Amino acid sequence: MPEAELEELAALYVRKGLSRATARQVAVELTDHDGLAAHADIELGIDPGALTNPLHASAASAVAFTGGAVLPLAAMMIAPASSRVVLTVAIVLVALAIAGVLSARLGHSRVRIAVARVVVGGAAGLALTYAIGRFFGTAVA
């Protein structure tokens, strides 16, 4: 229903203060150029050109998850059997703290809060996983 969408876009510009004729002309020209971007901007305040590229996001996730898996795996392989669990937990918590610092810096947020959230959440996840393993008799000791 392109005409209904055009009218909706024009009405939004009228609410922003344009005259009906000007709002209609703006809606027509923006729709001709890029209708999706025009609606995303006025209705949602989103610039589609500023959104993250899904391929970049998936590549970053792949690198992060691989790195996150390599550290504890290496700790388990390198550490003596008597200290594997303790060393792995320590390395994972340090890696989580580093991830918290990096995410806070990239997101322009407070570092302490980001680090605390990531480390406390990670420690809780580690503890819960260990407890479930112990309960079922499969925990590494």
Short mmCIF file of N, CA and C in Angstrom, two decimals, residues 12-135:
data_model
loop_
_atom_site.label_atom_id
_atom_site.label_comp_id
_atom_site.label_asym_id
_atom_site.label_seq_id
_atom_site.Cartn_x
_atom_site.Cartn_y
_atom_site.Cartn_z
N LEU A 12 3.63 12.47 9.30
CA LEU A 12 4.69 12.60 10.30
C LEU A 12 5.45 13.91 10.14
N TYR A 13 5.67 14.32 8.90
CA TYR A 13 6.35 15.61 8.67
C TYR A 13 5.45 16.79 9.01
N VAL A 14 4.15 16.64 8.84
CA VAL A 14 3.22 17.70 9.26
C VAL A 14 3.31 17.86 10.77
N ARG A 15 3.36 16.74 11.50
CA ARG A 15 3.49 16.79 12.97
C ARG A 15 4.80 17.44 13.39
N LYS A 16 5.81 17.37 12.55
CA LYS A 16 7.09 18.02 12.85
C LYS A 16 7.08 19.51 12.54
N GLY A 17 5.99 19.99 11.91
CA GLY A 17 5.88 21.42 11.69
C GLY A 17 5.85 21.88 10.25
N LEU A 18 5.94 20.97 9.29
CA LEU A 18 5.88 21.38 7.89
C LEU A 18 4.43 21.59 7.46
N SER A 19 4.25 22.44 6.47
CA SER A 19 2.91 22.60 5.92
C SER A 19 2.53 21.30 5.21
N ARG A 20 1.25 21.09 4.98
CA ARG A 20 0.78 19.87 4.33
C ARG A 20 1.42 19.68 2.95
N ALA A 21 1.47 20.77 2.17
CA ALA A 21 2.04 20.68 0.81
C ALA A 21 3.53 20.36 0.86
N THR A 22 4.26 21.02 1.76
CA THR A 22 5.70 20.78 1.87
C THR A 22 5.96 19.36 2.39
N ALA A 23 5.18 18.94 3.37
CA ALA A 23 5.35 17.60 3.94
C ALA A 23 5.11 16.54 2.87
N ARG A 24 4.11 16.76 2.05
CA ARG A 24 3.81 15.81 0.96
C ARG A 24 4.97 15.76 -0.03
N GLN A 25 5.51 16.93 -0.38
CA GLN A 25 6.63 17.00 -1.33
C GLN A 25 7.87 16.32 -0.74
N VAL A 26 8.14 16.55 0.54
CA VAL A 26 9.28 15.91 1.20
C VAL A 26 9.08 14.39 1.20
N ALA A 27 7.88 13.95 1.54
CA ALA A 27 7.60 12.51 1.57
C ALA A 27 7.79 11.87 0.20
N VAL A 28 7.31 12.56 -0.84
CA VAL A 28 7.45 12.03 -2.20
C VAL A 28 8.93 11.93 -2.58
N GLU A 29 9.68 12.99 -2.34
CA GLU A 29 11.10 12.98 -2.74
C GLU A 29 11.91 11.97 -1.94
N LEU A 30 11.65 11.88 -0.64
CA LEU A 30 12.40 10.92 0.17
C LEU A 30 12.03 9.48 -0.20
N THR A 31 10.77 9.24 -0.49
CA THR A 31 10.33 7.91 -0.89
C THR A 31 10.95 7.53 -2.23
N ASP A 32 11.02 8.48 -3.15
CA ASP A 32 11.65 8.21 -4.44
C ASP A 32 13.13 7.87 -4.28
N HIS A 33 13.78 8.52 -3.33
CA HIS A 33 15.21 8.29 -3.11
C HIS A 33 15.44 6.97 -2.38
N ASP A 34 14.80 6.81 -1.20
CA ASP A 34 14.95 5.59 -0.40
C ASP A 34 13.83 5.56 0.63
N GLY A 35 12.74 4.92 0.27
CA GLY A 35 11.55 4.90 1.11
C GLY A 35 11.78 4.25 2.47
N LEU A 36 12.54 3.16 2.49
CA LEU A 36 12.81 2.48 3.75
C LEU A 36 13.59 3.38 4.70
N ALA A 37 14.62 4.03 4.20
CA ALA A 37 15.42 4.93 5.03
C ALA A 37 14.58 6.09 5.53
N ALA A 38 13.70 6.63 4.68
CA ALA A 38 12.86 7.75 5.09
C ALA A 38 11.96 7.35 6.25
N HIS A 39 11.32 6.19 6.15
CA HIS A 39 10.44 5.72 7.23
C HIS A 39 11.24 5.37 8.48
N ALA A 40 12.38 4.71 8.33
CA ALA A 40 13.19 4.34 9.49
C ALA A 40 13.64 5.58 10.24
N ASP A 41 13.99 6.63 9.50
CA ASP A 41 14.46 7.86 10.13
C ASP A 41 13.35 8.56 10.91
N ILE A 42 12.24 8.84 10.27
CA ILE A 42 11.19 9.65 10.89
C ILE A 42 10.40 8.85 11.92
N GLU A 43 10.18 7.57 11.69
CA GLU A 43 9.37 6.77 12.60
C GLU A 43 10.17 6.19 13.76
N LEU A 44 11.38 5.75 13.49
CA LEU A 44 12.16 5.04 14.50
C LEU A 44 13.43 5.75 14.93
N GLY A 45 13.80 6.80 14.21
CA GLY A 45 15.05 7.50 14.54
C GLY A 45 16.28 6.68 14.21
N ILE A 46 16.17 5.82 13.20
CA ILE A 46 17.27 4.93 12.81
C ILE A 46 17.80 5.34 11.45
N ASP A 47 19.12 5.38 11.35
CA ASP A 47 19.76 5.58 10.06
C ASP A 47 20.24 4.21 9.58
N PRO A 48 19.56 3.60 8.60
CA PRO A 48 19.96 2.27 8.16
C PRO A 48 21.42 2.18 7.72
N GLY A 49 21.99 3.27 7.25
CA GLY A 49 23.39 3.26 6.84
C GLY A 49 24.35 3.17 8.01
N ALA A 50 23.86 3.50 9.22
CA ALA A 50 24.72 3.48 10.40
C ALA A 50 24.64 2.16 11.16
N LEU A 51 23.81 1.24 10.69
CA LEU A 51 23.66 -0.04 11.38
C LEU A 51 24.86 -0.93 11.11
N THR A 52 25.12 -1.83 12.04
CA THR A 52 26.23 -2.75 11.93
C THR A 52 26.01 -3.72 10.78
N ASN A 53 27.08 -3.97 10.05
CA ASN A 53 27.05 -4.94 8.97
C ASN A 53 26.95 -6.34 9.58
N PRO A 54 25.95 -7.14 9.20
CA PRO A 54 25.80 -8.48 9.79
C PRO A 54 27.01 -9.38 9.58
N LEU A 55 27.69 -9.24 8.47
CA LEU A 55 28.89 -10.06 8.25
C LEU A 55 30.01 -9.67 9.21
N HIS A 56 30.16 -8.37 9.45
CA HIS A 56 31.18 -7.94 10.40
C HIS A 56 30.84 -8.41 11.80
N ALA A 57 29.56 -8.32 12.17
CA ALA A 57 29.13 -8.76 13.49
C ALA A 57 29.36 -10.25 13.68
N SER A 58 29.04 -11.05 12.66
CA SER A 58 29.23 -12.49 12.79
C SER A 58 30.71 -12.86 12.83
N ALA A 59 31.53 -12.14 12.07
CA ALA A 59 32.97 -12.41 12.11
C ALA A 59 33.55 -12.04 13.48
N ALA A 60 33.11 -10.92 14.03
CA ALA A 60 33.58 -10.52 15.36
C ALA A 60 33.16 -11.54 16.41
N SER A 61 31.94 -12.04 16.30
CA SER A 61 31.47 -13.06 17.24
C SER A 61 32.28 -14.34 17.11
N ALA A 62 32.58 -14.73 15.89
CA ALA A 62 33.36 -15.95 15.67
C ALA A 62 34.74 -15.83 16.30
N VAL A 63 35.37 -14.68 16.11
CA VAL A 63 36.70 -14.46 16.70
C VAL A 63 36.61 -14.45 18.22
N ALA A 64 35.60 -13.77 18.76
CA ALA A 64 35.46 -13.68 20.21
C ALA A 64 35.19 -15.05 20.83
N PHE A 65 34.29 -15.82 20.24
CA PHE A 65 33.99 -17.14 20.79
C PHE A 65 35.17 -18.09 20.66
N THR A 66 35.90 -18.00 19.56
CA THR A 66 37.08 -18.85 19.38
C THR A 66 38.14 -18.50 20.41
N GLY A 67 38.40 -17.21 20.56
CA GLY A 67 39.36 -16.76 21.57
C GLY A 67 38.93 -17.15 22.97
N GLY A 68 37.64 -17.02 23.23
CA GLY A 68 37.12 -17.38 24.54
C GLY A 68 37.21 -18.87 24.82
N ALA A 69 37.21 -19.68 23.78
CA ALA A 69 37.31 -21.13 23.97
C ALA A 69 38.77 -21.59 24.04
N VAL A 70 39.65 -20.89 23.34
CA VAL A 70 41.06 -21.29 23.29
C VAL A 70 41.74 -21.11 24.65
N LEU A 71 41.43 -20.01 25.35
CA LEU A 71 42.10 -19.74 26.63
C LEU A 71 41.86 -20.84 27.67
N PRO A 72 40.62 -21.20 27.98
CA PRO A 72 40.45 -22.26 28.97
C PRO A 72 40.94 -23.62 28.47
N LEU A 73 40.83 -23.87 27.19
CA LEU A 73 41.32 -25.13 26.65
C LEU A 73 42.84 -25.22 26.82
N ALA A 74 43.53 -24.14 26.51
CA ALA A 74 44.99 -24.12 26.69
C ALA A 74 45.36 -24.28 28.16
N ALA A 75 44.61 -23.62 29.05
CA ALA A 75 44.90 -23.74 30.47
C ALA A 75 44.73 -25.18 30.94
N MET A 76 43.69 -25.84 30.47
CA MET A 76 43.45 -27.23 30.86
C MET A 76 44.54 -28.16 30.31
N MET A 77 45.05 -27.85 29.14
CA MET A 77 46.06 -28.71 28.53
C MET A 77 47.44 -28.48 29.14
N ILE A 78 47.75 -27.25 29.52
CA ILE A 78 49.09 -26.91 29.99
C ILE A 78 49.26 -27.14 31.49
N ALA A 79 48.23 -26.85 32.27
CA ALA A 79 48.35 -26.90 33.73
C ALA A 79 48.48 -28.34 34.23
N PRO A 80 49.20 -28.50 35.32
CA PRO A 80 49.26 -29.82 35.94
C PRO A 80 47.87 -30.21 36.45
N ALA A 81 47.60 -31.49 36.52
CA ALA A 81 46.26 -31.98 36.89
C ALA A 81 45.79 -31.42 38.22
N SER A 82 46.71 -31.21 39.14
CA SER A 82 46.32 -30.76 40.48
C SER A 82 45.81 -29.32 40.51
N SER A 83 46.16 -28.52 39.51
CA SER A 83 45.75 -27.12 39.54
C SER A 83 44.96 -26.70 38.30
N ARG A 84 44.49 -27.64 37.52
CA ARG A 84 43.79 -27.31 36.27
C ARG A 84 42.56 -26.44 36.49
N VAL A 85 41.72 -26.86 37.40
CA VAL A 85 40.46 -26.14 37.60
C VAL A 85 40.73 -24.73 38.10
N VAL A 86 41.57 -24.58 39.09
CA VAL A 86 41.85 -23.27 39.66
C VAL A 86 42.49 -22.35 38.62
N LEU A 87 43.47 -22.85 37.90
CA LEU A 87 44.14 -22.05 36.89
C LEU A 87 43.19 -21.68 35.75
N THR A 88 42.36 -22.61 35.34
CA THR A 88 41.40 -22.33 34.26
C THR A 88 40.41 -21.26 34.70
N VAL A 89 39.88 -21.37 35.90
CA VAL A 89 38.95 -20.35 36.41
C VAL A 89 39.64 -18.99 36.46
N ALA A 90 40.87 -18.94 36.95
CA ALA A 90 41.59 -17.67 37.05
C ALA A 90 41.80 -17.06 35.66
N ILE A 91 42.22 -17.87 34.71
CA ILE A 91 42.47 -17.37 33.36
C ILE A 91 41.17 -16.88 32.72
N VAL A 92 40.09 -17.63 32.90
CA VAL A 92 38.80 -17.22 32.34
C VAL A 92 38.34 -15.91 32.96
N LEU A 93 38.48 -15.76 34.27
CA LEU A 93 38.05 -14.51 34.92
C LEU A 93 38.89 -13.32 34.48
N VAL A 94 40.18 -13.52 34.29
CA VAL A 94 41.03 -12.44 33.78
C VAL A 94 40.62 -12.09 32.34
N ALA A 95 40.37 -13.09 31.52
CA ALA A 95 39.93 -12.84 30.15
C ALA A 95 38.59 -12.12 30.12
N LEU A 96 37.68 -12.48 31.02
CA LEU A 96 36.40 -11.78 31.10
C LEU A 96 36.58 -10.33 31.52
N ALA A 97 37.50 -10.09 32.44
CA ALA A 97 37.77 -8.71 32.86
C ALA A 97 38.31 -7.89 31.69
N ILE A 98 39.20 -8.48 30.92
CA ILE A 98 39.74 -7.79 29.74
C ILE A 98 38.62 -7.52 28.73
N ALA A 99 37.75 -8.50 28.54
CA ALA A 99 36.61 -8.31 27.63
C ALA A 99 35.70 -7.19 28.15
N GLY A 100 35.51 -7.12 29.46
CA GLY A 100 34.70 -6.06 30.04
C GLY A 100 35.30 -4.68 29.80
N VAL A 101 36.62 -4.58 29.96
CA VAL A 101 37.31 -3.30 29.70
C VAL A 101 37.15 -2.90 28.24
N LEU A 102 37.41 -3.84 27.34
CA LEU A 102 37.30 -3.54 25.92
C LEU A 102 35.88 -3.14 25.52
N SER A 103 34.89 -3.87 26.02
CA SER A 103 33.51 -3.54 25.66
C SER A 103 33.10 -2.18 26.22
N ALA A 104 33.56 -1.85 27.41
CA ALA A 104 33.24 -0.54 28.00
C ALA A 104 33.88 0.58 27.19
N ARG A 105 35.12 0.38 26.80
CA ARG A 105 35.80 1.41 26.01
C ARG A 105 35.13 1.58 24.65
N LEU A 106 34.80 0.47 24.00
CA LEU A 106 34.15 0.55 22.69
C LEU A 106 32.74 1.15 22.79
N GLY A 107 32.06 0.86 23.89
CA GLY A 107 30.69 1.35 24.07
C GLY A 107 30.60 2.66 24.81
N HIS A 108 31.75 3.24 25.16
CA HIS A 108 31.81 4.51 25.88
C HIS A 108 30.99 4.45 27.17
N SER A 109 31.17 3.37 27.94
CA SER A 109 30.47 3.25 29.21
C SER A 109 31.48 3.13 30.34
N ARG A 110 30.98 3.01 31.55
CA ARG A 110 31.87 2.97 32.72
C ARG A 110 32.55 1.61 32.82
N VAL A 111 33.87 1.64 32.92
CA VAL A 111 34.68 0.42 32.89
C VAL A 111 34.39 -0.46 34.10
N ARG A 112 34.35 0.12 35.29
CA ARG A 112 34.15 -0.70 36.50
C ARG A 112 32.85 -1.50 36.44
N ILE A 113 31.80 -0.84 36.01
CA ILE A 113 30.50 -1.52 35.94
C ILE A 113 30.53 -2.63 34.90
N ALA A 114 31.11 -2.36 33.75
CA ALA A 114 31.19 -3.38 32.70
C ALA A 114 32.02 -4.58 33.16
N VAL A 115 33.16 -4.31 33.77
CA VAL A 115 34.02 -5.40 34.24
C VAL A 115 33.31 -6.19 35.33
N ALA A 116 32.69 -5.50 36.27
CA ALA A 116 31.98 -6.20 37.36
C ALA A 116 30.87 -7.07 36.80
N ARG A 117 30.09 -6.53 35.87
CA ARG A 117 28.98 -7.29 35.31
C ARG A 117 29.48 -8.55 34.59
N VAL A 118 30.51 -8.40 33.78
CA VAL A 118 31.00 -9.54 33.01
C VAL A 118 31.69 -10.56 33.91
N VAL A 119 32.50 -10.11 34.85
CA VAL A 119 33.22 -11.04 35.73
C VAL A 119 32.26 -11.74 36.69
N VAL A 120 31.35 -11.00 37.30
CA VAL A 120 30.40 -11.62 38.23
C VAL A 120 29.49 -12.61 37.48
N GLY A 121 29.00 -12.20 36.32
CA GLY A 121 28.17 -13.11 35.53
C GLY A 121 28.93 -14.34 35.09
N GLY A 122 30.17 -14.15 34.66
CA GLY A 122 31.00 -15.29 34.25
C GLY A 122 31.32 -16.21 35.41
N ALA A 123 31.64 -15.61 36.56
CA ALA A 123 31.94 -16.42 37.75
C ALA A 123 30.70 -17.22 38.17
N ALA A 124 29.55 -16.59 38.09
CA ALA A 124 28.31 -17.30 38.43
C ALA A 124 28.07 -18.45 37.46
N GLY A 125 28.31 -18.21 36.19
CA GLY A 125 28.17 -19.27 35.18
C GLY A 125 29.14 -20.42 35.42
N LEU A 126 30.38 -20.08 35.75
CA LEU A 126 31.37 -21.11 36.05
C LEU A 126 30.96 -21.92 37.28
N ALA A 127 30.53 -21.22 38.33
CA ALA A 127 30.13 -21.90 39.57
C ALA A 127 28.92 -22.80 39.33
N LEU A 128 27.94 -22.31 38.60
CA LEU A 128 26.75 -23.11 38.32
C LEU A 128 27.11 -24.35 37.49
N THR A 129 27.93 -24.16 36.49
CA THR A 129 28.35 -25.29 35.66
C THR A 129 29.12 -26.32 36.49
N TYR A 130 29.99 -25.85 37.35
CA TYR A 130 30.76 -26.76 38.21
C TYR A 130 29.83 -27.50 39.17
N ALA A 131 28.87 -26.77 39.75
CA ALA A 131 27.93 -27.39 40.70
C ALA A 131 27.08 -28.46 40.01
N ILE A 132 26.61 -28.18 38.82
CA ILE A 132 25.82 -29.17 38.08
C ILE A 132 26.67 -30.39 37.75
N GLY A 133 27.91 -30.15 37.35
CA GLY A 133 28.81 -31.27 37.09
C GLY A 133 29.07 -32.12 38.32
N ARG A 134 29.26 -31.45 39.44
CA ARG A 134 29.46 -32.19 40.70
C ARG A 134 28.20 -33.00 41.07
N PHE A 135 27.04 -32.39 40.87
CA PHE A 135 25.78 -33.04 41.21
C PHE A 135 25.61 -34.34 40.41
#
